[in-house]
Amino acid sequence: DSSEIAEIQNYVKANNLDANPEYFGKAKGMNVIYVSMESLQSFVIGKEIDGKEVTPFLNSLVEKEGAYYFDNFFHQTGQGKTSDAEFIMENSLYPLPQGAVSMTHAGNTYQSAPAILKSRGYTSAAFHGNYKTFWNRSVMYKSYGYDKFYDATYYNMDNQEDLVAYGLKDKPFFKESIPMLEDLPQPFYTKFLTLSNHFPFDKHENDTDFPQGDTGDGVVDRYFQTAHYMDQALEDFFNDLKESGLYDNTVIVMYGDHYGISENHNKAMSKVMGKEITEFENAQLQRVPLFIHVPGMEGGVNHTYSGQVDVRPTLMNLLGVKTNDYIHFGQDLFAKDRKEIVPFRNGDVMSEEYSSIQGVCYDNETGEPIAESEANKCKEVSKDAQKQLELSDKVVYEDLLRFHDPKGYTPIDPNDYQYNNPNP
Ligand code: GP9
Ligand code: MN
């Protein structure tokens, strides 16, 4: 009830940081494009196979003017995979310890990014080359307040060679999306969910001459090929955005949604990484790339320890939208004095100096468990991580945003939205 939301609000208020004035409002009024980079982990950034870069385009962004790259950014997803990542990005809340929140709690009241921006004149749209019912998106997106959902029914799904496990390959997906994007009223808030780099990372041999890896583990070896294809698709997309004139007035946020290579492939991954994949190293591998391109800004590599919950407050501050009154668990990536605590959904927690993995406290610098006598080094970060997860879960399980009325927010009605098939 409303007393519970008050407790959560107090925690959120106490953890709010002032926006960094060098960034606040620097993208005011601009369009927004999110790209969910399927299963992309940070270890591929800068990686070479046979002397060739796996992701030359993304690598070029690391040092590019206008682009910020976050190299200590982690996914925080649970069993809901892509849909969990979406949930975190839209709401700055944690997904659930069990199941996918978009399956179990799609009917909740949320105060999501599309709804927040609606009252600022934004039109929102989601683009995805799979059918709208997958992950219950057709229901969840109404609760998020998405005006439009361009699902597989809007794309040409007739050519077998254009398809991969869950839908359309990334190149035709982005190509066919451009005219739909151009037709949107501006400013827009949009997201594009890619698919080519999805497990089992197959069906792209004829789409690229990029070599496979040579670990002998087909999943890991093909991953480099599908990641390379996605990288090319992203480059094409950027070029098309430039051509359409949208590029100079659009913030582009690209993030890896979750890991692609599970612990079942540790043996091959130890060859890739040149070291044994211990529990500690596996936690390090949960880094996913985050790029934020803001026209006119300087850009640079940012080392802050961070996770997907931190992106929404970052974006909102860039757009000049204060979200202090909203329930959210992230901290702006550009703010000063960030906590740099990254709670994982499995209870592990990463911080700048220490990480708590499966109950063991490690020193990040050495990768070794720290002496028993110093184990309290992890206690404080673990305690805060637990608190955040507990409060966030309360919001979701008890549908508490029903009782929350942020200043300046106009609630949306999910029934106002419907996503029709264009060719019934
Ligand atoms: C399917 C796509 C992939 O629509 O989002 O889902 P995942 O298996 O990665 O959660
Ligand atoms: Mn995914």
Coordinates of C-alpha atoms and ligand atoms in Angstrom, one line a residue:
D1 CA 0.0 0.0 0.0
S2 CA 1.0 3.6 0.2
S3 CA 3.1 3.2 3.3
E4 CA 5.2 0.6 1.6
I5 CA 5.8 2.8 -1.4
A6 CA 6.9 5.6 1.0
E7 CA 9.6 3.3 2.5
I8 CA 10.9 2.6 -1.0
Q9 CA 10.7 6.3 -2.0
N10 CA 12.9 7.1 1.0
Y11 CA 15.5 4.6 -0.1
V12 CA 15.4 6.0 -3.7
K13 CA 15.6 9.6 -2.5
A14 CA 18.6 8.8 -0.2
N15 CA 20.4 7.3 -3.2
N16 CA 19.6 10.0 -5.7
L17 CA 22.6 11.8 -7.1
D18 CA 22.6 15.3 -8.5
A19 CA 22.8 15.2 -12.3
N20 CA 26.2 16.2 -13.6
P21 CA 25.7 19.8 -15.1
E22 CA 28.2 19.0 -17.9
Y23 CA 25.7 16.4 -19.2
F24 CA 22.3 17.5 -18.0
G25 CA 20.0 18.5 -20.9
K26 CA 22.8 18.2 -23.5
A27 CA 20.4 16.1 -25.7
K28 CA 17.3 18.0 -24.9
G29 CA 14.6 17.4 -27.5
M30 CA 16.6 14.9 -29.4
N31 CA 15.3 11.6 -30.7
V32 CA 16.3 8.4 -28.9
I33 CA 17.3 5.0 -30.5
Y34 CA 18.1 2.1 -28.3
V35 CA 19.6 -1.0 -29.8
S36 CA 19.5 -4.3 -27.9
M37 CA 22.6 -6.1 -29.2
E38 CA 21.6 -9.8 -28.8
S39 CA 23.9 -11.8 -26.5
L40 CA 26.8 -9.5 -27.0
Q41 CA 29.4 -9.7 -24.3
S42 CA 32.3 -7.2 -23.9
F43 CA 35.0 -9.8 -24.5
V44 CA 34.5 -9.5 -28.2
I45 CA 35.2 -5.7 -28.2
G46 CA 38.8 -5.4 -29.5
K47 CA 39.0 -9.1 -30.0
E48 CA 40.6 -10.5 -33.2
I49 CA 40.3 -13.8 -35.0
D50 CA 43.0 -14.7 -37.5
G51 CA 44.2 -11.1 -37.2
K52 CA 40.7 -9.7 -38.1
E53 CA 38.6 -7.6 -35.7
V54 CA 35.4 -9.3 -34.7
T55 CA 33.5 -6.0 -34.2
P56 CA 35.5 -3.4 -36.2
F57 CA 32.5 -0.9 -36.3
L58 CA 31.9 -1.0 -32.5
N59 CA 35.6 -0.9 -31.9
S60 CA 35.8 2.3 -34.0
L61 CA 33.1 3.9 -31.7
V62 CA 35.2 3.3 -28.6
E63 CA 37.4 6.2 -29.5
K64 CA 35.0 8.1 -31.6
E65 CA 34.0 11.7 -30.9
G66 CA 30.4 11.8 -29.5
A67 CA 30.5 8.2 -28.3
Y68 CA 30.8 7.1 -24.7
Y69 CA 31.9 3.5 -24.2
F70 CA 31.4 1.9 -20.8
D71 CA 33.9 -1.0 -20.2
N72 CA 32.8 -2.0 -16.7
F73 CA 29.1 -2.3 -17.5
F74 CA 27.2 -5.5 -16.6
H75 CA 24.0 -7.1 -17.5
Q76 CA 21.6 -7.8 -14.6
T77 CA 19.1 -10.1 -16.3
G78 CA 17.5 -13.3 -14.9
Q79 CA 15.5 -16.0 -16.6
G80 CA 13.6 -13.4 -18.8
K81 CA 16.8 -12.8 -20.9
T82 CA 16.1 -10.1 -23.6
S83 CA 12.8 -9.2 -22.0
D84 CA 14.4 -8.7 -18.6
A85 CA 17.0 -6.4 -20.2
E86 CA 14.2 -4.4 -21.7
F87 CA 12.4 -4.2 -18.4
I88 CA 15.5 -2.9 -16.6
M89 CA 16.2 -0.3 -19.3
E90 CA 12.7 1.0 -19.4
N91 CA 12.1 1.1 -15.7
S92 CA 15.4 1.1 -13.8
L93 CA 13.9 -1.7 -11.8
Y94 CA 15.4 -5.2 -11.3
P95 CA 13.8 -8.2 -13.0
L96 CA 12.6 -11.1 -10.8
P97 CA 14.7 -13.8 -9.2
Q98 CA 12.4 -16.4 -10.9
G99 CA 10.7 -16.3 -14.2
A100 CA 10.3 -13.4 -16.7
V101 CA 8.7 -10.3 -15.3
S102 CA 7.1 -9.6 -18.7
M103 CA 5.3 -13.0 -18.5
T104 CA 4.2 -12.8 -14.9
H105 CA 3.7 -9.1 -14.2
A106 CA 2.8 -7.5 -17.5
G107 CA -0.5 -6.1 -16.1
N108 CA 1.2 -4.0 -13.4
T109 CA 1.3 -0.3 -13.4
Y110 CA 4.7 1.0 -14.6
Q111 CA 6.1 4.4 -15.0
S112 CA 8.3 3.6 -17.9
A113 CA 10.5 5.7 -20.2
P114 CA 8.0 5.8 -23.1
A115 CA 5.2 7.0 -20.7
I116 CA 7.5 9.6 -19.0
L117 CA 8.5 11.0 -22.4
K118 CA 5.0 11.0 -23.8
S119 CA 4.1 14.1 -21.8
R120 CA 7.2 15.7 -23.2
G121 CA 5.9 15.3 -26.8
Y122 CA 7.7 12.1 -27.7
T123 CA 6.2 9.3 -29.8
S124 CA 7.5 5.8 -28.9
A125 CA 8.0 2.7 -31.1
A126 CA 9.6 -0.7 -30.7
F127 CA 11.0 -2.6 -33.7
H128 CA 11.6 -6.4 -33.6
G129 CA 11.8 -9.1 -36.3
N130 CA 9.9 -11.6 -34.2
Y131 CA 6.1 -11.9 -33.5
K132 CA 4.6 -9.7 -30.9
T133 CA 3.4 -12.4 -28.5
F134 CA 6.9 -13.6 -27.8
W135 CA 7.9 -12.8 -24.2
N136 CA 4.3 -11.5 -23.9
R137 CA 5.6 -8.2 -25.4
S138 CA 2.2 -7.3 -26.9
V139 CA 0.9 -7.0 -23.4
M140 CA 4.0 -5.6 -21.7
Y141 CA 4.5 -2.9 -24.2
K142 CA 1.1 -1.5 -23.5
S143 CA 2.0 -1.2 -19.8
Y144 CA 5.2 0.5 -20.9
G145 CA 3.2 2.9 -23.0
Y146 CA 4.6 2.1 -26.5
D147 CA 2.6 3.9 -29.1
K148 CA 3.7 1.5 -31.9
F149 CA 5.1 -2.0 -32.1
Y150 CA 6.6 -3.0 -35.4
D151 CA 6.8 -6.7 -35.0
A152 CA 7.5 -9.4 -37.6
T153 CA 4.2 -8.8 -39.4
Y154 CA 5.7 -5.5 -40.6
Y155 CA 8.7 -7.2 -42.2
N156 CA 9.3 -9.5 -45.2
M157 CA 9.6 -12.9 -43.6
D158 CA 9.3 -14.8 -46.8
N159 CA 12.9 -15.5 -47.6
Q160 CA 14.3 -18.5 -45.6
E161 CA 17.8 -17.2 -46.0
D162 CA 16.9 -14.0 -44.2
L163 CA 15.6 -15.9 -41.1
V164 CA 17.4 -17.1 -38.0
A165 CA 16.1 -18.9 -34.9
Y166 CA 13.6 -16.2 -33.6
G167 CA 13.0 -14.1 -36.7
L168 CA 14.6 -11.8 -39.1
K169 CA 18.4 -11.4 -39.5
D170 CA 19.8 -8.0 -38.5
K171 CA 20.7 -6.6 -42.0
P172 CA 17.2 -7.0 -43.5
F173 CA 15.7 -6.0 -40.2
F174 CA 17.5 -2.6 -40.0
K175 CA 17.1 -1.9 -43.7
E176 CA 13.3 -2.5 -43.7
S177 CA 13.0 -0.5 -40.5
I178 CA 14.4 2.7 -41.9
P179 CA 11.3 3.9 -43.8
M180 CA 9.1 3.1 -40.7
L181 CA 11.4 5.1 -38.5
E182 CA 11.5 8.0 -40.9
D183 CA 7.7 8.1 -40.9
L184 CA 7.5 8.6 -37.1
P185 CA 6.7 12.0 -35.7
Q186 CA 9.7 13.5 -34.0
P187 CA 11.0 13.6 -31.4
F188 CA 10.8 9.8 -31.1
Y189 CA 11.8 7.3 -28.4
T190 CA 12.5 3.9 -30.1
K191 CA 14.1 0.6 -29.6
F192 CA 15.5 -2.0 -32.0
L193 CA 15.9 -5.6 -30.8
T194 CA 18.4 -7.6 -32.9
L195 CA 18.4 -11.4 -33.4
S196 CA 21.3 -12.6 -35.5
N197 CA 23.7 -13.1 -32.6
H198 CA 21.3 -15.4 -30.8
F199 CA 22.2 -18.9 -29.5
P200 CA 23.1 -21.3 -31.3
F201 CA 24.8 -18.6 -33.4
D202 CA 24.2 -20.4 -36.7
K203 CA 22.9 -19.8 -40.3
H204 CA 25.3 -16.9 -41.1
E205 CA 28.0 -18.8 -43.0
N206 CA 26.7 -17.4 -46.3
D207 CA 26.3 -13.8 -45.0
T208 CA 29.9 -13.1 -44.2
D209 CA 33.3 -14.3 -45.0
F210 CA 34.4 -13.7 -41.4
P211 CA 36.2 -16.8 -40.1
Q212 CA 34.9 -18.9 -37.2
G213 CA 36.9 -19.3 -34.1
D214 CA 39.1 -22.4 -33.6
T215 CA 38.3 -23.6 -30.1
G216 CA 36.6 -26.7 -31.5
D217 CA 33.4 -25.7 -29.7
G218 CA 30.9 -24.8 -32.4
V219 CA 28.8 -22.5 -30.3
V220 CA 31.8 -20.3 -29.3
D221 CA 33.4 -20.5 -32.7
R222 CA 30.3 -19.4 -34.6
Y223 CA 29.6 -16.6 -32.1
F224 CA 32.4 -14.6 -33.6
Q225 CA 30.8 -14.9 -37.0
T226 CA 27.3 -13.9 -36.0
A227 CA 28.7 -11.1 -33.8
H228 CA 30.7 -9.8 -36.8
Y229 CA 27.6 -9.9 -38.9
M230 CA 25.7 -7.9 -36.3
D231 CA 28.5 -5.4 -36.2
Q232 CA 28.2 -4.9 -40.0
A233 CA 24.4 -4.5 -39.7
L234 CA 25.0 -1.8 -37.0
E235 CA 27.4 0.0 -39.3
D236 CA 24.9 -0.1 -42.2
F237 CA 22.2 1.2 -39.8
F238 CA 24.4 4.2 -38.7
N239 CA 25.1 5.0 -42.3
D240 CA 21.4 4.9 -43.2
L241 CA 20.6 7.2 -40.2
K242 CA 23.2 9.6 -41.5
E243 CA 21.7 9.5 -44.9
S244 CA 18.2 10.1 -43.6
G245 CA 19.4 13.1 -41.7
L246 CA 18.3 11.6 -38.3
Y247 CA 21.8 10.9 -37.0
D248 CA 22.7 14.5 -36.0
N249 CA 19.6 14.8 -33.9
T250 CA 19.4 11.4 -32.3
V251 CA 20.9 9.8 -29.1
I252 CA 21.9 6.2 -29.9
V253 CA 22.2 3.8 -26.9
M254 CA 23.5 0.3 -27.7
Y255 CA 23.7 -2.4 -25.1
G256 CA 24.4 -6.1 -24.9
D257 CA 21.2 -7.6 -23.4
H258 CA 22.8 -10.6 -21.6
Y259 CA 25.5 -13.2 -21.9
G260 CA 25.5 -15.4 -25.0
I261 CA 28.1 -18.0 -23.9
S262 CA 27.0 -20.0 -20.9
E263 CA 29.2 -21.7 -18.3
N264 CA 28.8 -24.9 -20.3
H265 CA 31.4 -23.5 -22.6
N266 CA 34.0 -22.6 -20.1
K267 CA 36.6 -24.9 -21.6
A268 CA 36.4 -23.1 -25.0
M269 CA 36.2 -19.7 -23.3
S270 CA 39.4 -20.4 -21.4
K271 CA 41.1 -20.8 -24.8
V272 CA 39.5 -17.5 -26.0
M273 CA 40.5 -15.6 -22.8
G274 CA 43.9 -17.3 -22.3
K275 CA 43.1 -18.1 -18.7
E276 CA 41.1 -20.6 -16.7
I277 CA 37.4 -19.5 -16.3
T278 CA 36.9 -19.7 -12.6
E279 CA 33.8 -18.5 -10.8
F280 CA 35.5 -15.1 -10.5
E281 CA 36.3 -15.0 -14.2
N282 CA 32.8 -16.1 -15.1
A283 CA 31.4 -13.1 -13.2
Q284 CA 33.8 -10.8 -15.0
L285 CA 32.5 -12.2 -18.3
Q286 CA 29.0 -10.8 -17.5
R287 CA 30.2 -7.5 -18.8
V288 CA 28.2 -6.4 -21.8
P289 CA 29.1 -3.4 -24.0
L290 CA 27.3 -0.1 -23.6
F291 CA 27.7 2.7 -26.1
I292 CA 25.9 6.1 -25.8
H293 CA 26.3 8.3 -28.8
V294 CA 25.3 11.9 -28.2
P295 CA 25.7 14.3 -31.2
G296 CA 27.9 17.3 -30.2
M297 CA 29.4 15.7 -27.1
E298 CA 33.0 14.8 -26.6
G299 CA 32.7 11.1 -25.9
G300 CA 35.3 8.8 -24.3
V301 CA 35.8 5.6 -22.4
N302 CA 34.2 5.5 -19.0
H303 CA 35.3 3.0 -16.4
T304 CA 32.5 3.4 -13.9
Y305 CA 31.2 0.1 -12.4
S306 CA 27.6 0.0 -13.6
G307 CA 24.7 -2.1 -14.7
Q308 CA 21.6 -1.9 -16.9
V309 CA 19.5 -0.2 -14.1
D310 CA 21.8 2.8 -14.5
V311 CA 20.9 3.7 -18.1
R312 CA 17.5 5.2 -17.7
P313 CA 18.5 7.9 -15.2
T314 CA 21.5 8.6 -17.5
L315 CA 19.4 9.0 -20.6
M316 CA 16.7 11.1 -18.8
N317 CA 19.3 13.5 -17.5
L318 CA 20.8 13.8 -21.0
L319 CA 17.3 14.7 -22.3
G320 CA 17.0 17.2 -19.5
V321 CA 14.2 15.3 -17.8
K322 CA 14.5 15.2 -14.0
T323 CA 13.4 11.8 -12.7
N324 CA 14.2 12.3 -9.0
D325 CA 10.5 11.7 -8.1
Y326 CA 10.3 8.4 -9.9
I327 CA 11.0 5.0 -8.3
H328 CA 14.3 3.8 -9.8
F329 CA 17.3 2.0 -8.6
G330 CA 20.0 3.2 -11.0
Q331 CA 22.4 6.0 -10.7
D332 CA 23.3 8.3 -13.7
L333 CA 26.5 7.0 -15.3
F334 CA 27.8 10.5 -15.6
A335 CA 27.0 11.6 -12.0
K336 CA 29.8 12.3 -9.5
D337 CA 30.2 10.1 -6.5
R338 CA 28.4 7.1 -7.9
K339 CA 28.2 4.0 -5.6
E340 CA 29.6 1.7 -8.3
I341 CA 27.8 -1.3 -6.8
V342 CA 26.4 -3.7 -9.4
P343 CA 23.9 -6.2 -8.0
F344 CA 23.4 -9.3 -10.1
R345 CA 20.0 -11.1 -10.1
N346 CA 21.6 -14.3 -8.7
G347 CA 22.7 -12.5 -5.5
D348 CA 26.3 -11.9 -6.6
V349 CA 27.5 -8.4 -6.5
M350 CA 30.3 -6.6 -8.3
S351 CA 31.9 -3.4 -7.1
E352 CA 35.0 -1.4 -8.1
E353 CA 37.4 -3.2 -5.8
Y354 CA 35.6 -6.3 -4.5
S355 CA 33.2 -8.8 -5.9
S356 CA 31.1 -11.3 -4.0
I357 CA 30.6 -14.4 -6.1
Q358 CA 28.7 -17.4 -4.7
G359 CA 29.3 -16.1 -1.2
V360 CA 33.1 -15.7 -1.7
C361 CA 34.6 -12.3 -1.5
Y362 CA 37.3 -11.5 -4.1
D363 CA 39.8 -8.8 -4.6
N364 CA 39.2 -7.6 -8.2
E365 CA 42.8 -6.7 -8.7
T366 CA 44.2 -10.2 -7.9
G367 CA 41.2 -12.3 -8.7
E368 CA 41.9 -14.1 -5.4
P369 CA 39.5 -14.6 -2.5
I370 CA 40.4 -12.1 0.2
A371 CA 41.6 -13.2 3.7
E372 CA 38.9 -14.3 6.0
S373 CA 39.7 -11.5 8.4
E374 CA 38.9 -8.9 5.6
A375 CA 35.8 -10.6 4.3
N376 CA 33.7 -7.8 5.7
K377 CA 34.9 -5.8 2.6
C378 CA 32.1 -7.4 0.7
K379 CA 29.5 -7.2 3.5
E380 CA 28.6 -3.6 2.9
V381 CA 28.2 -3.9 -0.8
S382 CA 26.3 -7.1 -0.5
K383 CA 24.0 -5.6 2.0
D384 CA 23.1 -2.7 -0.2
A385 CA 22.7 -5.0 -3.2
Q386 CA 20.3 -7.2 -1.2
K387 CA 18.3 -4.1 -0.1
Q388 CA 17.9 -2.9 -3.7
L389 CA 16.8 -6.2 -5.0
E390 CA 14.3 -6.6 -2.1
L391 CA 12.8 -3.2 -2.5
S392 CA 12.6 -3.6 -6.3
D393 CA 10.9 -7.0 -6.0
K394 CA 8.4 -5.5 -3.6
V395 CA 7.5 -2.9 -6.2
V396 CA 6.9 -5.6 -8.8
Y397 CA 5.3 -8.3 -6.7
E398 CA 2.9 -5.9 -4.9
D399 CA 2.3 -3.7 -8.0
L400 CA 3.3 -0.7 -5.8
L401 CA 3.6 1.9 -8.6
R402 CA -0.2 2.0 -8.5
F403 CA 0.2 4.1 -5.3
H404 CA 3.0 6.3 -6.6
D405 CA 2.2 9.7 -8.2
P406 CA 5.4 11.3 -9.4
K407 CA 5.4 15.1 -9.9
G408 CA 4.7 16.1 -13.4
Y409 CA 3.8 12.6 -14.6
T410 CA 0.7 11.9 -16.6
P411 CA -0.4 8.3 -16.1
I412 CA -1.0 6.3 -19.2
D413 CA -3.8 3.8 -19.8
P414 CA -2.6 0.5 -21.4
N415 CA -6.0 0.1 -23.0
D416 CA -5.2 3.1 -25.2
Y417 CA -2.7 1.1 -27.1
Q418 CA -3.1 -1.7 -29.6
Y419 CA -0.7 -3.3 -32.0
N420 CA -2.4 -4.4 -35.1
N421 CA -1.2 -6.6 -37.9
P422 CA -0.7 -4.3 -41.0
N423 CA -1.8 -7.0 -43.4
P424 CA -4.6 -8.9 -41.7
Ligands
GP9_1 C1 13.1 -13.2 -29.1 C2 14.3 -12.4 -28.7 C3 15.3 -13.4 -28.1 O1 12.1 -12.3 -29.5 O2 14.0 -11.4 -27.8 O3 15.0 -13.7 -26.8 P1 16.0 -14.3 -25.8 O4 16.0 -15.8 -25.9 O5 17.4 -13.7 -26.0 O6 15.5 -13.8 -24.5
MN2 MN 18.5 -11.9 -25.9

